[in-house]
PDB file of C-alpha atoms in Angstrom:
ATOM      1  CA  MET A   1      91.828 111.046 113.309  1.00  0.00           C
ATOM      2  CA  GLY A   2      92.445 109.723 109.793  1.00  0.00           C
ATOM      3  CA  GLU A   3      95.108 112.345 109.051  1.00  0.00           C
ATOM      4  CA  PRO A   4      98.132 110.541 110.607  1.00  0.00           C
ATOM      5  CA  ARG A   5      97.500 107.570 108.308  1.00  0.00           C
ATOM      6  CA  ARG A   6      97.478 109.654 105.144  1.00  0.00           C
ATOM      7  CA  PRO A   7     101.285 109.723 104.706  1.00  0.00           C
ATOM      8  CA  ASP A   8     101.249 105.910 104.950  1.00  0.00           C
ATOM      9  CA  ARG A   9      98.547 105.608 102.305  1.00  0.00           C
ATOM     10  CA  VAL A  10     100.300 108.064  99.995  1.00  0.00           C
ATOM     11  CA  ALA A  11     103.630 106.265 100.556  1.00  0.00           C
ATOM     12  CA  GLU A  12     102.095 102.926  99.561  1.00  0.00           C
ATOM     13  CA  SER A  13     100.565 104.474  96.432  1.00  0.00           C
ATOM     14  CA  ILE A  14     103.914 106.027  95.524  1.00  0.00           C
ATOM     15  CA  ARG A  15     105.683 102.689  96.059  1.00  0.00           C
ATOM     16  CA  GLU A  16     103.280 100.976  93.658  1.00  0.00           C
ATOM     17  CA  GLN A  17     103.553 103.731  91.027  1.00  0.00           C
ATOM     18  CA  VAL A  18     107.365 103.900  91.181  1.00  0.00           C
ATOM     19  CA  ALA A  19     107.653 100.101  90.960  1.00  0.00           C
ATOM     20  CA  THR A  20     105.371 100.068  87.914  1.00  0.00           C
ATOM     21  CA  PHE A  21     107.283 102.930  86.313  1.00  0.00           C
ATOM     22  CA  LEU A  22     110.637 101.226  86.817  1.00  0.00           C
ATOM     23  CA  ALA A  23     109.331  97.916  85.510  1.00  0.00           C
ATOM     24  CA  GLU A  24     107.585  99.336  82.430  1.00  0.00           C
ATOM     25  CA  GLY A  25     108.402 102.941  81.670  1.00  0.00           C
ATOM     26  CA  ALA A  26     111.991 103.717  82.647  1.00  0.00           C
ATOM     27  CA  LYS A  27     113.854 104.560  79.455  1.00  0.00           C
ATOM     28  CA  ASP A  28     117.179 105.563  81.019  1.00  0.00           C
ATOM     29  CA  PRO A  29     119.820 103.017  79.923  1.00  0.00           C
ATOM     30  CA  ARG A  30     121.670 103.470  83.219  1.00  0.00           C
ATOM     31  CA  ILE A  31     118.778 101.846  85.075  1.00  0.00           C
ATOM     32  CA  ARG A  32     119.742  98.259  84.524  1.00  0.00           C
ATOM     33  CA  GLY A  33     119.847  95.154  86.577  1.00  0.00           C
ATOM     34  CA  PHE A  34     117.185  94.052  88.969  1.00  0.00           C
ATOM     35  CA  VAL A  35     115.709  97.095  90.748  1.00  0.00           C
ATOM     36  CA  THR A  36     113.132  96.518  93.490  1.00  0.00           C
ATOM     37  CA  VAL A  37     111.250  99.249  95.339  1.00  0.00           C
ATOM     38  CA  THR A  38     111.189  97.990  98.928  1.00  0.00           C
ATOM     39  CA  ALA A  39     109.639 100.903 100.833  1.00  0.00           C
ATOM     40  CA  VAL A  40     108.690 104.570 100.732  1.00  0.00           C
ATOM     41  CA  GLU A  41     108.837 106.927 103.690  1.00  0.00           C
ATOM     42  CA  MET A  42     106.932 110.195 103.496  1.00  0.00           C
ATOM     43  CA  THR A  43     107.315 113.320 105.560  1.00  0.00           C
ATOM     44  CA  ARG A  44     104.150 114.321 107.409  1.00  0.00           C
ATOM     45  CA  ASP A  45     103.634 117.306 105.100  1.00  0.00           C
ATOM     46  CA  LEU A  46     103.899 115.008 102.031  1.00  0.00           C
ATOM     47  CA  ARG A  47     106.627 117.193 100.490  1.00  0.00           C
ATOM     48  CA  HIS A  48     109.424 114.599 100.445  1.00  0.00           C
ATOM     49  CA  ALA A  49     109.417 110.887  99.683  1.00  0.00           C
ATOM     50  CA  ASN A  50     112.399 108.665 100.437  1.00  0.00           C
ATOM     51  CA  VAL A  51     112.130 105.750  98.044  1.00  0.00           C
ATOM     52  CA  PHE A  52     114.183 102.776  99.174  1.00  0.00           C
ATOM     53  CA  VAL A  53     115.352 100.537  96.356  1.00  0.00           C
ATOM     54  CA  SER A  54     117.344  97.349  96.249  1.00  0.00           C
ATOM     55  CA  VAL A  55     119.584  96.945  93.217  1.00  0.00           C
ATOM     56  CA  MET A  56     121.197  93.648  92.290  1.00  0.00           C
ATOM     57  CA  GLY A  57     124.445  93.754  90.367  1.00  0.00           C
ATOM     58  CA  ASP A  58     128.054  94.757  90.699  1.00  0.00           C
ATOM     59  CA  GLU A  59     129.197  98.092  92.136  1.00  0.00           C
ATOM     60  CA  ALA A  60     129.409  99.768  88.707  1.00  0.00           C
ATOM     61  CA  ALA A  61     125.857  98.725  87.786  1.00  0.00           C
ATOM     62  CA  ILE A  62     124.518  99.876  91.162  1.00  0.00           C
ATOM     63  CA  LYS A  63     126.222 103.267  90.846  1.00  0.00           C
ATOM     64  CA  ALA A  64     124.952 103.738  87.288  1.00  0.00           C
ATOM     65  CA  THR A  65     121.441 102.716  88.328  1.00  0.00           C
ATOM     66  CA  PHE A  66     121.329 105.309  91.119  1.00  0.00           C
ATOM     67  CA  GLN A  67     122.567 107.981  88.692  1.00  0.00           C
ATOM     68  CA  GLY A  68     119.780 106.989  86.309  1.00  0.00           C
ATOM     69  CA  LEU A  69     117.224 107.050  89.120  1.00  0.00           C
ATOM     70  CA  ALA A  70     118.347 110.529  90.147  1.00  0.00           C
ATOM     71  CA  SER A  71     117.908 111.738  86.560  1.00  0.00           C
ATOM     72  CA  VAL A  72     114.332 110.393  86.240  1.00  0.00           C
ATOM     73  CA  ALA A  73     113.254 111.674  89.680  1.00  0.00           C
ATOM     74  CA  SER A  74     111.825 114.962  88.349  1.00  0.00           C
ATOM     75  CA  HIS A  75     109.863 113.189  85.603  1.00  0.00           C
ATOM     76  CA  LEU A  76     108.635 110.679  88.152  1.00  0.00           C
ATOM     77  CA  ARG A  77     107.600 113.518  90.465  1.00  0.00           C
ATOM     78  CA  SER A  78     105.412 115.155  87.840  1.00  0.00           C
ATOM     79  CA  MET A  79     103.921 111.783  86.852  1.00  0.00           C
ATOM     80  CA  LEU A  80     103.083 111.020  90.517  1.00  0.00           C
ATOM     81  CA  GLY A  81     101.460 114.435  90.945  1.00  0.00           C
ATOM     82  CA  LYS A  82      99.138 113.776  88.009  1.00  0.00           C
ATOM     83  CA  THR A  83      98.447 110.116  88.747  1.00  0.00           C
ATOM     84  CA  LEU A  84      97.806 110.493  92.465  1.00  0.00           C
ATOM     85  CA  ARG A  85      96.146 113.916  92.119  1.00  0.00           C
ATOM     86  CA  LEU A  86      98.275 115.527  94.792  1.00  0.00           C
ATOM     87  CA  ARG A  87      98.239 119.291  95.218  1.00  0.00           C
ATOM     88  CA  ASN A  88     102.003 119.298  95.650  1.00  0.00           C
ATOM     89  CA  ALA A  89     103.920 116.342  94.278  1.00  0.00           C
ATOM     90  CA  PRO A  90     106.628 115.193  96.689  1.00  0.00           C
ATOM     91  CA  GLU A  91     110.308 115.466  95.912  1.00  0.00           C
ATOM     92  CA  ILE A  92     111.643 111.989  95.228  1.00  0.00           C
ATOM     93  CA  HIS A  93     114.868 110.901  96.916  1.00  0.00           C
ATOM     94  CA  PHE A  94     116.179 107.451  96.037  1.00  0.00           C
ATOM     95  CA  LYS A  95     118.046 105.648  98.807  1.00  0.00           C
ATOM     96  CA  ALA A  96     119.766 102.277  98.837  1.00  0.00           C
ATOM     97  CA  ASP A  97     117.973  99.640 100.865  1.00  0.00           C
ATOM     98  CA  GLU A  98     120.658  97.567 102.513  1.00  0.00           C
ATOM     99  CA  SER A  99     118.226  95.209 104.260  1.00  0.00           C
ATOM    100  CA  VAL A 100     118.439  92.556 101.527  1.00  0.00           C
ATOM    101  CA  ALA A 101     122.244  92.589 101.561  1.00  0.00           C
ATOM    102  CA  HIS A 102     122.216  92.654 105.356  1.00  0.00           C
ATOM    103  CA  ALA A 103     119.872  89.656 105.516  1.00  0.00           C
ATOM    104  CA  SER A 104     122.050  87.799 103.021  1.00  0.00           C
ATOM    105  CA  ARG A 105     125.134  88.487 105.140  1.00  0.00           C
ATOM    106  CA  ILE A 106     123.358  87.214 108.269  1.00  0.00           C
ATOM    107  CA  GLU A 107     122.333  84.028 106.434  1.00  0.00           C
ATOM    108  CA  GLN A 108     125.920  83.557 105.270  1.00  0.00           C
ATOM    109  CA  LEU A 109     127.243  83.956 108.826  1.00  0.00           C
ATOM    110  CA  LEU A 110     124.655  81.551 110.229  1.00  0.00           C
ATOM    111  CA  ALA A 111     125.555  78.958 107.589  1.00  0.00           C
ATOM    112  CA  GLN A 112     129.227  79.360 108.480  1.00  0.00           C
ATOM    113  CA  ILE A 113     128.427  78.864 112.183  1.00  0.00           C
ATOM    114  CA  ARG A 114     126.436  75.709 111.363  1.00  0.00           C
ATOM    115  CA  THR A 115     129.296  74.365 109.250  1.00  0.00           C
ATOM    116  CA  ASP A 116     131.858  75.114 111.969  1.00  0.00           C
ATOM    117  CA  ARG A 117     129.639  73.545 114.624  1.00  0.00           C
ATOM    118  CA  ASP A 118     129.111  70.416 112.518  1.00  0.00           C
ATOM    119  CA  ALA A 119     132.847  70.150 111.847  1.00  0.00           C
ATOM    120  CA  THR A 120     133.589  70.490 115.580  1.00  0.00           C
ATOM    121  CA  ALA A 121     130.971  67.853 116.437  1.00  0.00           C
ATOM    122  CA  ASP A 122     132.376  65.494 113.788  1.00  0.00           C
ATOM    123  CA  ALA A 123     135.917  65.968 115.107  1.00  0.00           C
ATOM    124  CA  ALA A 124     134.755  65.250 118.672  1.00  0.00           C
ATOM    125  CA  ALA A 125     132.884  62.145 117.525  1.00  0.00           C
ATOM    126  CA  ASN A 126     135.945  60.900 115.624  1.00  0.00           C
ATOM    127  CA  GLU A 127     138.121  61.502 118.674  1.00  0.00           C
ATOM    128  CA  LEU A 128     135.720  59.524 120.870  1.00  0.00           C
ATOM    129  CA  ALA A 129     135.580  56.681 118.341  1.00  0.00           C
ATOM    130  CA  ALA A 130     139.377  56.551 118.143  1.00  0.00           C
ATOM    131  CA  GLU A 131     139.596  56.533 121.940  1.00  0.00           C
ATOM    132  CA  ASP A 132     137.112  53.638 122.149  1.00  0.00           C
ATOM    133  CA  LEU A 133     139.143  51.602 119.626  1.00  0.00           C
ATOM    134  CA  SER A 134     142.471  52.118 121.397  1.00  0.00           C
ATOM    135  CA  GLY A 135     141.046  51.227 124.777  1.00  0.00           C
ATOM    136  CA  PRO A 136     141.120  53.205 127.964  1.00  0.00           C
ATOM    137  CA  SER A 137     144.167  55.323 128.496  1.00  0.00           C
ATOM    138  CA  GLY A 138     145.282  57.742 131.074  1.00  0.00           C
ATOM    139  CA  PRO A 139     146.574  57.586 134.643  1.00  0.00           C
ATOM    140  CA  ALA A 140     144.044  54.994 135.914  1.00  0.00           C
ATOM    141  CA  SER A 141     144.989  52.290 133.356  1.00  0.00           C
ATOM    142  CA  SER A 142     148.743  52.783 133.719  1.00  0.00           C
ATOM    143  CA  ALA A 143     148.569  52.212 137.503  1.00  0.00           C
ATOM    144  CA  GLU A 144     147.406  48.614 137.078  1.00  0.00           C
TER     145      GLU A 144
END
């Protein structure tokens, strides 16, 4: 019964170890900027780990960071095997986590909608105020 949860436990341990390694032990100069390990997905046989990272910076820094991550993956694999005492250390595959950028884009769109809505409401209020100052107009007042 406990077996299906094992990949989740191992994934969480790997996430913690990789985050610590990147914060303290990564010596590759290409790994720069703000790198955050957001999640790890393991295969059921524990042979492969997809490590999702969020990297802040421009496109060049992000590309260089992923090249650096790819180069330290084998070292990280051996370190994880020893630290976590796994019979077979999983292959590490770094993947970009777009959820932070996606959430930022959604926030930006919502802010734009709020601004547009407020501008439309202000324009309608100004139109009503101008109409009240000029008095009633339209076909009913011209008939008198």
